[in-house]
PDB file of C-alpha atoms and ligand atoms in Angstrom:
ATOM      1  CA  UNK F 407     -21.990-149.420-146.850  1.00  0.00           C
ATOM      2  CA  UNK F 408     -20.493-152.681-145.370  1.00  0.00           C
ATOM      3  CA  UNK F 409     -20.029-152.345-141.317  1.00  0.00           C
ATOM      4  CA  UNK F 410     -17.013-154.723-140.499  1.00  0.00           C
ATOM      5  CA  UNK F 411     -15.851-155.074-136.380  1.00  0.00           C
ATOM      6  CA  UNK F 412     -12.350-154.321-135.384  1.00  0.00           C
ATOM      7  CA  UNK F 413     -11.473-156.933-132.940  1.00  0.00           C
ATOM      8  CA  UNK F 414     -10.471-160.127-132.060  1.00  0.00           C
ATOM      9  CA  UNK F 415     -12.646-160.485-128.746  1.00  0.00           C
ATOM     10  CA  UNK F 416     -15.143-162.970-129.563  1.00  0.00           C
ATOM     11  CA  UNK F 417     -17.966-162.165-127.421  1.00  0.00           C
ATOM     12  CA  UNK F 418     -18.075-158.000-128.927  1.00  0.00           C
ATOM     13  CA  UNK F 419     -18.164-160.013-132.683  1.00  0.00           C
ATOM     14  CA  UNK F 420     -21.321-162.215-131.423  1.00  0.00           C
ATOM     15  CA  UNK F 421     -22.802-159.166-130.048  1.00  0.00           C
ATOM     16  CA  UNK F 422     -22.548-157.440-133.270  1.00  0.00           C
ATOM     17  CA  UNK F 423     -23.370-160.317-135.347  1.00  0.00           C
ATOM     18  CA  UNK F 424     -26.681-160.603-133.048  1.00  0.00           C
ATOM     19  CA  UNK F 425     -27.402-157.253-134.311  1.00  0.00           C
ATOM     20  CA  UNK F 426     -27.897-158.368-137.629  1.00  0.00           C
ATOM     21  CA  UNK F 427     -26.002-155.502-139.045  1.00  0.00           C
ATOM     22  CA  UNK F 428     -21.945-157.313-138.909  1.00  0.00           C
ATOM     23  CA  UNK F 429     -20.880-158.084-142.562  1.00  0.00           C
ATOM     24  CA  UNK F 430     -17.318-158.970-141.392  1.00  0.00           C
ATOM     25  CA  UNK F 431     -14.700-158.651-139.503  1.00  0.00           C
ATOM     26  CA  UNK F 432     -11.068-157.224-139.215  1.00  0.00           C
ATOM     27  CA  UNK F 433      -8.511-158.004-136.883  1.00  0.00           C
ATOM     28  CA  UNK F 434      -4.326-157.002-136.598  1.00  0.00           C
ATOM     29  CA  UNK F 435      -1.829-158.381-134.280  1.00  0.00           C
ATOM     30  CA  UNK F 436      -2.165-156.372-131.660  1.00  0.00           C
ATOM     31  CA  UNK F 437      -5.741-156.712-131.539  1.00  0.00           C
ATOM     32  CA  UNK F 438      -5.155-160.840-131.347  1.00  0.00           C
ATOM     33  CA  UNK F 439      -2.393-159.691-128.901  1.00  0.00           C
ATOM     34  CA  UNK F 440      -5.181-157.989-126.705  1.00  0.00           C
ATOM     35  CA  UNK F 441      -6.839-160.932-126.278  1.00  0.00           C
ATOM     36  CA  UNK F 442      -3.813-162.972-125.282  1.00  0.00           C
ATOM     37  CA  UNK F 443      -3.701-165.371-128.445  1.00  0.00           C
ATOM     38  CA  UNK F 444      -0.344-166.265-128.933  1.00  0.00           C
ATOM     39  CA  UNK F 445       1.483-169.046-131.277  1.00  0.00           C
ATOM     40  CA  UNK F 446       0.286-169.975-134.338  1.00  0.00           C
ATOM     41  CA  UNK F 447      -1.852-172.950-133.784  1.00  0.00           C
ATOM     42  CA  UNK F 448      -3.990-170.866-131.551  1.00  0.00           C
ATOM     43  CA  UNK F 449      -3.745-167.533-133.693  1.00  0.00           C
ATOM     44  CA  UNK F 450      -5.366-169.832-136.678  1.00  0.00           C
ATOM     45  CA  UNK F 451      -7.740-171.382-134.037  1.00  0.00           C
ATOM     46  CA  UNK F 452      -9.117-168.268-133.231  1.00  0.00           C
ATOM     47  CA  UNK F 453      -9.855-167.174-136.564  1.00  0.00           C
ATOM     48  CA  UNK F 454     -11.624-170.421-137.054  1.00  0.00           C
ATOM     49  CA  UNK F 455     -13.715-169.295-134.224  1.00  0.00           C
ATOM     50  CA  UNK F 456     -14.336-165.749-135.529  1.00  0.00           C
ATOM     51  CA  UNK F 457     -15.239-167.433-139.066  1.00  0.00           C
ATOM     52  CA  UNK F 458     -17.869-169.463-137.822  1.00  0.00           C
ATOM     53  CA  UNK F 459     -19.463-166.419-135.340  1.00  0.00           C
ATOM     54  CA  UNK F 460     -19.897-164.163-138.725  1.00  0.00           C
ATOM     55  CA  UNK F 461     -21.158-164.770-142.226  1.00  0.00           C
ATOM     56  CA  UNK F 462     -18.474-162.573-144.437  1.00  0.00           C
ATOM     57  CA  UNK F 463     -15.304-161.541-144.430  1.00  0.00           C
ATOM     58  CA  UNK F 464     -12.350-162.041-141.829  1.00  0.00           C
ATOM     59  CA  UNK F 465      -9.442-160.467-142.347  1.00  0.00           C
ATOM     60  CA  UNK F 466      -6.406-162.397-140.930  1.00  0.00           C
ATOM     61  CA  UNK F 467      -2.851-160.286-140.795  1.00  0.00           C
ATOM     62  CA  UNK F 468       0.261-162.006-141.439  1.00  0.00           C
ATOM     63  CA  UNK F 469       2.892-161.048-139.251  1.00  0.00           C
ATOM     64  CA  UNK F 470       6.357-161.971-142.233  1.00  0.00           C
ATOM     65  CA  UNK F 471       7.502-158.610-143.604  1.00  0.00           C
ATOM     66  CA  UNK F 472       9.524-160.522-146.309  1.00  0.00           C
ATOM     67  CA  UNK F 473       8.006-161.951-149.831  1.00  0.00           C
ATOM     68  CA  UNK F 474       8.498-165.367-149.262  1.00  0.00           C
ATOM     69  CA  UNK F 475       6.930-165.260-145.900  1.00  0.00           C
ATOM     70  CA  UNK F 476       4.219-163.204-146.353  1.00  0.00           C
ATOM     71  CA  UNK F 477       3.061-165.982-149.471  1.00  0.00           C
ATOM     72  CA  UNK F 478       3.790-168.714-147.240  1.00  0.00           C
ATOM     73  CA  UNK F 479       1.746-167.389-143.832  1.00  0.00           C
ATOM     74  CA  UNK F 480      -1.154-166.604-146.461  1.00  0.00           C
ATOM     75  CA  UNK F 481      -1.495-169.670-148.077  1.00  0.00           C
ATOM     76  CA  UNK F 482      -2.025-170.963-144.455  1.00  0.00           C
ATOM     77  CA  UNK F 483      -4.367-168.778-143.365  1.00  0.00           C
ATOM     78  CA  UNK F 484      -6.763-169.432-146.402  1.00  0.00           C
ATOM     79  CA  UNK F 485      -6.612-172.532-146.166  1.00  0.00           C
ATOM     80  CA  UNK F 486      -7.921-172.319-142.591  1.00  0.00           C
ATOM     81  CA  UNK F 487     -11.796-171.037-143.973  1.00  0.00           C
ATOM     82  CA  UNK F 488     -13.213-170.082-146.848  1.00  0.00           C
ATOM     83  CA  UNK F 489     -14.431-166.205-146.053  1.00  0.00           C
ATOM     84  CA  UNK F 490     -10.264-165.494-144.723  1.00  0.00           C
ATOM     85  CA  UNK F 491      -9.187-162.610-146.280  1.00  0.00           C
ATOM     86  CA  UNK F 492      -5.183-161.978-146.145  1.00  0.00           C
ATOM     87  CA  UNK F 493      -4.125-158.461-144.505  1.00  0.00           C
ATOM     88  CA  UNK F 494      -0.714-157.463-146.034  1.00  0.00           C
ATOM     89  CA  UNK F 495       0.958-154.180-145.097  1.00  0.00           C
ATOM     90  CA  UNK F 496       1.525-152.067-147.352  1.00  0.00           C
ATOM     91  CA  UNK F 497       5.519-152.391-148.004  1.00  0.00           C
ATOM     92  CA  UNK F 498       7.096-153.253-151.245  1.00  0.00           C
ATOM     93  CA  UNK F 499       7.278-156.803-150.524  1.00  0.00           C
ATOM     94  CA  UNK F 500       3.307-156.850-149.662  1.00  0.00           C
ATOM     95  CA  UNK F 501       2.644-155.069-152.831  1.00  0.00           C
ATOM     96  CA  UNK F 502       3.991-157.917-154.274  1.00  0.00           C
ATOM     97  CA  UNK F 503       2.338-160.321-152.346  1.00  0.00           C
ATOM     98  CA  UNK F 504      -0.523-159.138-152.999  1.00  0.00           C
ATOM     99  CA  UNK F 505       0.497-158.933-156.616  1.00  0.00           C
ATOM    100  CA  UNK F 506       1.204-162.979-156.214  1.00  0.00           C
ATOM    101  CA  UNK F 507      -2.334-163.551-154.526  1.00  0.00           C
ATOM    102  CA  UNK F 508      -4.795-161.907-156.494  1.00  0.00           C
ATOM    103  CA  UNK F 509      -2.828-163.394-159.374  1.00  0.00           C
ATOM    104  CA  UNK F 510      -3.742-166.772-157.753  1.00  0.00           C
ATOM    105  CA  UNK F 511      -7.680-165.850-156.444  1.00  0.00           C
ATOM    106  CA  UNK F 512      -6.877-165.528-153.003  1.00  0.00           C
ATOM    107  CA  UNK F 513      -8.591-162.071-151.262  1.00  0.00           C
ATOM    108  CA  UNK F 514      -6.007-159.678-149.854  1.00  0.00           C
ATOM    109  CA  UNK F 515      -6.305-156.701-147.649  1.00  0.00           C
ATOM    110  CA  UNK F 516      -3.858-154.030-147.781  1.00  0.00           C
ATOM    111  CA  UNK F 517      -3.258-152.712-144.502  1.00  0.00           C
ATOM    112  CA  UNK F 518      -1.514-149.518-142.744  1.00  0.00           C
ATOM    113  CA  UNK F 519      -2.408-147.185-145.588  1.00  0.00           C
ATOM    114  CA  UNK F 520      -1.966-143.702-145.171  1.00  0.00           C
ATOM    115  CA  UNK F 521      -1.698-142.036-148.509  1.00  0.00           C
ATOM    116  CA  UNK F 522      -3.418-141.769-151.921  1.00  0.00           C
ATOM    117  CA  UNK F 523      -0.106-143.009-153.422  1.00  0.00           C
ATOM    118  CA  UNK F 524      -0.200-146.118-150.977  1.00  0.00           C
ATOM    119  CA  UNK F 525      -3.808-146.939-152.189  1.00  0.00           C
ATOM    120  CA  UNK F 526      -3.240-146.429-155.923  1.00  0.00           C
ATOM    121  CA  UNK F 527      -0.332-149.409-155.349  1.00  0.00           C
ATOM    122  CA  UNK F 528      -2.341-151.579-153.617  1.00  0.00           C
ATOM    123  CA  UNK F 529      -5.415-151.665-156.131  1.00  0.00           C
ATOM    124  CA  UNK F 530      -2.623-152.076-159.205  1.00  0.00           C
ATOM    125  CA  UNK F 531      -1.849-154.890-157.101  1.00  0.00           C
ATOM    126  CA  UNK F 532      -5.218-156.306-157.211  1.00  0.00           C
ATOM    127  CA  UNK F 533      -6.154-156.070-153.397  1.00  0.00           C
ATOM    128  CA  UNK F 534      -9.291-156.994-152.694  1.00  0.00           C
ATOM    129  CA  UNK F 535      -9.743-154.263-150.107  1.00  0.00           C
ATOM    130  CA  UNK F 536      -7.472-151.126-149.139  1.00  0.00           C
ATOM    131  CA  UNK F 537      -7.337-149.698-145.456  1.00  0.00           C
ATOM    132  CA  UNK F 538      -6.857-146.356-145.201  1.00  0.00           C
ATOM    133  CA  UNK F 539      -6.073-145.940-140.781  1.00  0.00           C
ATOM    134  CA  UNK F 540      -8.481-142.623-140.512  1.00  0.00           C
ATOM    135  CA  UNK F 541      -8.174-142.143-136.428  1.00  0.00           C
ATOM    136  CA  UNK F 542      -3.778-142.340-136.750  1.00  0.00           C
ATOM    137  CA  UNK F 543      -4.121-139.916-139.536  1.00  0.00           C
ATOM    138  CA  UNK F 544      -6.261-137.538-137.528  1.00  0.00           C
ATOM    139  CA  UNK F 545      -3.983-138.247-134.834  1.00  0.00           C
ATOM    140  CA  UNK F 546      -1.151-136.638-136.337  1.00  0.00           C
ATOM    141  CA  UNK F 547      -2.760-133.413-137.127  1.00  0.00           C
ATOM    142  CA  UNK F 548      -3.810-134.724-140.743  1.00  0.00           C
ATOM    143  CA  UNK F 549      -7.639-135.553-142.491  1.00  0.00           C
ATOM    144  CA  UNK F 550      -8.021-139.286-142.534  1.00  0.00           C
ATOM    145  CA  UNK F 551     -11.500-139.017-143.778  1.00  0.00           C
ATOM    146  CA  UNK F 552     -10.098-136.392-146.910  1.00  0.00           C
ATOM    147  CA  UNK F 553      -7.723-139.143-147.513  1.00  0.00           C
ATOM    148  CA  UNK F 554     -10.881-141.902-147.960  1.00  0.00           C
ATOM    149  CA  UNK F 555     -12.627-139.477-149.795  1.00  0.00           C
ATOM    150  CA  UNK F 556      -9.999-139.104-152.342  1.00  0.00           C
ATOM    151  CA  UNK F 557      -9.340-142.867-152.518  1.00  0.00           C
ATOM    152  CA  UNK F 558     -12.622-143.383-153.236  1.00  0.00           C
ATOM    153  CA  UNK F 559     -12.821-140.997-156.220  1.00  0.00           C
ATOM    154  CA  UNK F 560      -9.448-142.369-157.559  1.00  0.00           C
ATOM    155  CA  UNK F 561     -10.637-145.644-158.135  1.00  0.00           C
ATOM    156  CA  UNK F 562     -14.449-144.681-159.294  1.00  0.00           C
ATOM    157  CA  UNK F 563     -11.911-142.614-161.840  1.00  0.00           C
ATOM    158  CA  UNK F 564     -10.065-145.277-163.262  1.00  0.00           C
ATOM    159  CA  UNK F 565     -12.502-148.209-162.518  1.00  0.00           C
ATOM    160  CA  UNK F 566     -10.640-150.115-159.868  1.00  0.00           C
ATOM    161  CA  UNK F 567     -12.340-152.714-158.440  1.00  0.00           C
ATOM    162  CA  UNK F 568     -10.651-152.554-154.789  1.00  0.00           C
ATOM    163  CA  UNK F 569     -12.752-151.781-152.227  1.00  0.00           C
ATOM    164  CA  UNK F 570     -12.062-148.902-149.754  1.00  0.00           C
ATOM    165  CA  UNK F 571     -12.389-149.926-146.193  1.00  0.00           C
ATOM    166  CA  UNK F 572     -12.202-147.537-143.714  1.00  0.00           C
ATOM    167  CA  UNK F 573      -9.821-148.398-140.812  1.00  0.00           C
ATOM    168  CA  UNK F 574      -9.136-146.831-137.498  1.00  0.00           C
ATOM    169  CA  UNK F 575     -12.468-145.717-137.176  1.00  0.00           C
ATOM    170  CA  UNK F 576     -12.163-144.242-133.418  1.00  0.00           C
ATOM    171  CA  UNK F 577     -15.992-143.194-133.234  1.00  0.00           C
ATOM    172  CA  UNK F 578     -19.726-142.223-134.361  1.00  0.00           C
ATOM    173  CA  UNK F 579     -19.471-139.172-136.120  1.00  0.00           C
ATOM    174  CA  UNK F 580     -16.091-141.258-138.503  1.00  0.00           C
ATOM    175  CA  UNK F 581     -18.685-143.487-140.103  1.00  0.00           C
ATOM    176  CA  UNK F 582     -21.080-140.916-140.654  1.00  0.00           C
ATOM    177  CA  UNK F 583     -18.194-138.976-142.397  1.00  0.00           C
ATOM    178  CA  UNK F 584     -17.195-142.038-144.273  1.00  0.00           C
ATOM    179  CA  UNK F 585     -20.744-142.792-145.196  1.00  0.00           C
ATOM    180  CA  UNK F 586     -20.256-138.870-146.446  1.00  0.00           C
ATOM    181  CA  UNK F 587     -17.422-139.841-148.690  1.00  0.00           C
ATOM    182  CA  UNK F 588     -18.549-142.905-149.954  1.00  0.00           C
ATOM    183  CA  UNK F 589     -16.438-145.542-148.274  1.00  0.00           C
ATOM    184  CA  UNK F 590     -17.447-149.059-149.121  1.00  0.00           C
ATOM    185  CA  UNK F 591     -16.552-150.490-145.311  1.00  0.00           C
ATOM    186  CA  UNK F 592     -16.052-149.148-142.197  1.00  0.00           C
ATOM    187  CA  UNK F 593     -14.370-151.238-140.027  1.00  0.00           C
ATOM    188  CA  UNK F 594     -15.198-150.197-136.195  1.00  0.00           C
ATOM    189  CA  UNK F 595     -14.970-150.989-132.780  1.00  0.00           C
ATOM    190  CA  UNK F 596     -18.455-151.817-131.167  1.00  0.00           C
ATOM    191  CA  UNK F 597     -18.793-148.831-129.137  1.00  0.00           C
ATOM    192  CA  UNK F 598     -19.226-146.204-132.668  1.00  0.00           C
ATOM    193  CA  UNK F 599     -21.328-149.101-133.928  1.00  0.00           C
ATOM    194  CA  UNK F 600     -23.530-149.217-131.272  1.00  0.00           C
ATOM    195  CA  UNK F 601     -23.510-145.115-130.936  1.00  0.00           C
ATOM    196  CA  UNK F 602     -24.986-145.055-134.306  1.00  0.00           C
ATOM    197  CA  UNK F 603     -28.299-145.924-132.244  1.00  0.00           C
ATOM    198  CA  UNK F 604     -28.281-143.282-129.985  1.00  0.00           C
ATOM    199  CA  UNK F 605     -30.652-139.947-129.810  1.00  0.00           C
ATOM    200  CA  UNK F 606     -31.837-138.539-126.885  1.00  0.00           C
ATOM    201  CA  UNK F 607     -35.234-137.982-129.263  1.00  0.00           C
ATOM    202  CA  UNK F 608     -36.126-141.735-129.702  1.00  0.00           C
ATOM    203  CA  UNK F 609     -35.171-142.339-125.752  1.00  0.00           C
ATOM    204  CA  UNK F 610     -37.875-139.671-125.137  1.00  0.00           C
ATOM    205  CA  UNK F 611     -40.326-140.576-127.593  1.00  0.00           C
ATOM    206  CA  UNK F 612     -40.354-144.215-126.726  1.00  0.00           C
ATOM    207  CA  UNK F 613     -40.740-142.968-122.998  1.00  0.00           C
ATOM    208  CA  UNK F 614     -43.928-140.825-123.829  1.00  0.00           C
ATOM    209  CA  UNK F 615     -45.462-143.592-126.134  1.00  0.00           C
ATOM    210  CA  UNK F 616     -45.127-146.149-123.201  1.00  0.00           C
ATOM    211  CA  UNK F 617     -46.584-143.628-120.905  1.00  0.00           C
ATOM    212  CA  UNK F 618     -49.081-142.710-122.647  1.00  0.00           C
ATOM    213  CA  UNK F 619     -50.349-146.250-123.445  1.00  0.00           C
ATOM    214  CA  UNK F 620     -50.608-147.009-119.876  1.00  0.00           C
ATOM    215  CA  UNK F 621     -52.793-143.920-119.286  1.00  0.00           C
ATOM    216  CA  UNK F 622     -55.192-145.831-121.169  1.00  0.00           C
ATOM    217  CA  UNK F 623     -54.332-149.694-120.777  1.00  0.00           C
ATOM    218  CA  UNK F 624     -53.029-149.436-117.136  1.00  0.00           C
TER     219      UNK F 624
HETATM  220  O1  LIG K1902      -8.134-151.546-138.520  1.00  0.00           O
HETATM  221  C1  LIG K1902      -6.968-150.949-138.008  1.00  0.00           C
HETATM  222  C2  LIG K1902      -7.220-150.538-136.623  1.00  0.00           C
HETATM  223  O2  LIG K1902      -7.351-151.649-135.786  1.00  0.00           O
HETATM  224  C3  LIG K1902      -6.290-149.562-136.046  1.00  0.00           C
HETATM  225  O3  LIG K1902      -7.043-148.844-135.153  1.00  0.00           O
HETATM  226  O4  LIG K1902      -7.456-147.366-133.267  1.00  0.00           O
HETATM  227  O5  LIG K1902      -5.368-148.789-133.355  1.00  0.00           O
HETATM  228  O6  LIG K1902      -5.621-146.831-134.872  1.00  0.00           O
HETATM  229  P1  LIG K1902      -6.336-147.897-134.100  1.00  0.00           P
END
């Protein structure tokens, strides 16, 4: 499984990338928002920056909600790195879009999916990754991990390429679930990646190793 970060802030990618465990990244508008990025020349600087923090993929949202826009914002933001991926929502004219780009080799990520439906449009589309939002599904009372789960089996079924990314990953125990359900990427914020490390049995155990080898070594 492929751990992306969810954020824009530059110093929580490093720290992840440091781990040696980051295989990309994903950002959204309000997460560039969050870090007070605003107009374009600075959005696209930033993602420069964020491309050459990680090796892998960065996927960069664009913010047009119409066909013509959505091709023209993409184009732009590809051309800004090699490893951009473009993060369409998942409307009839992104479906398109993202018809138009993987029709033209250019990586697309279809965002703000929150139905099996949703995901089987997005991978007819050719998108390069689908993001299921598992935390805003479970915040509404429904099973965003179910939903991943049955993504996953619908394109192992028919053979789709499109990989199933895991978005709105809130904590820990939602990438061990996704892990559960085969998701290919999880897509987190640093906090569940980092509380993948934690057991209060390894805290311990280090303890008593470290004591005990000063018994005898002072
Ligand atoms: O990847 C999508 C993600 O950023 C949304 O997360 O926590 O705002 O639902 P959240």
């Amino acid at each position: 499984m492929k751990f992306f970060i969810d954020t824009a802030n530059l110093a929580q990618i490093k720290e992840a990338h440091e781990l040696g465990v980051l295989d990309g990244v994903t950002t959204n508008p309000s997460l560039m928002a969050k870090e007070g990025i605003s107009g374009v020349e600075n959005q696209h600087k930033h993602y420069v920056e964020i491309c050459n923090l990680v090796q892998g993929d960065v996927s960069a949202e664009v913010i047009a909600t119409d066909y013509e826009g959505m091709i023209r914002e993409g184009k732009e933001l590809v051309a800004l790195h090699p490893n951009i991926v473009v993060k369409v929502p998942c409307i009839a004219d992104g479906i398109r879009a993202i018809k138009y780009f993987s029709s033209n080799g250019i990586r697309t990520n279809c965002t703000l999916v929150f139905s099996t439906g949703q995901a089987l449009l997005a991978a007819k589309a050719g998108a390069t990754y689908v993001s299921p939002f598992v935390g805003r599904l479970d915040d509404v009372s429904e099973n965003g991990v179910a939903l991943v789960g049955e993504i996953v089996e619908m394109y192992r079924y028919y053979d789709y390429p499109t990989q199933v990314l895991a978005a709105s990953i809130r904590h820990t125990r939602h990438i061990i679930q996704c892990v559960e359900v085969g998701a290919d990427v999880a897509t987190c914020p640093l906090s569940a990646i980092k509380g993948l490390l934690k057991h209060p049995l390894t805290d311990s155990g280090l303890a008593q190793f470290l004591a005990d080898y000063k018994k005898v070594n002072g």
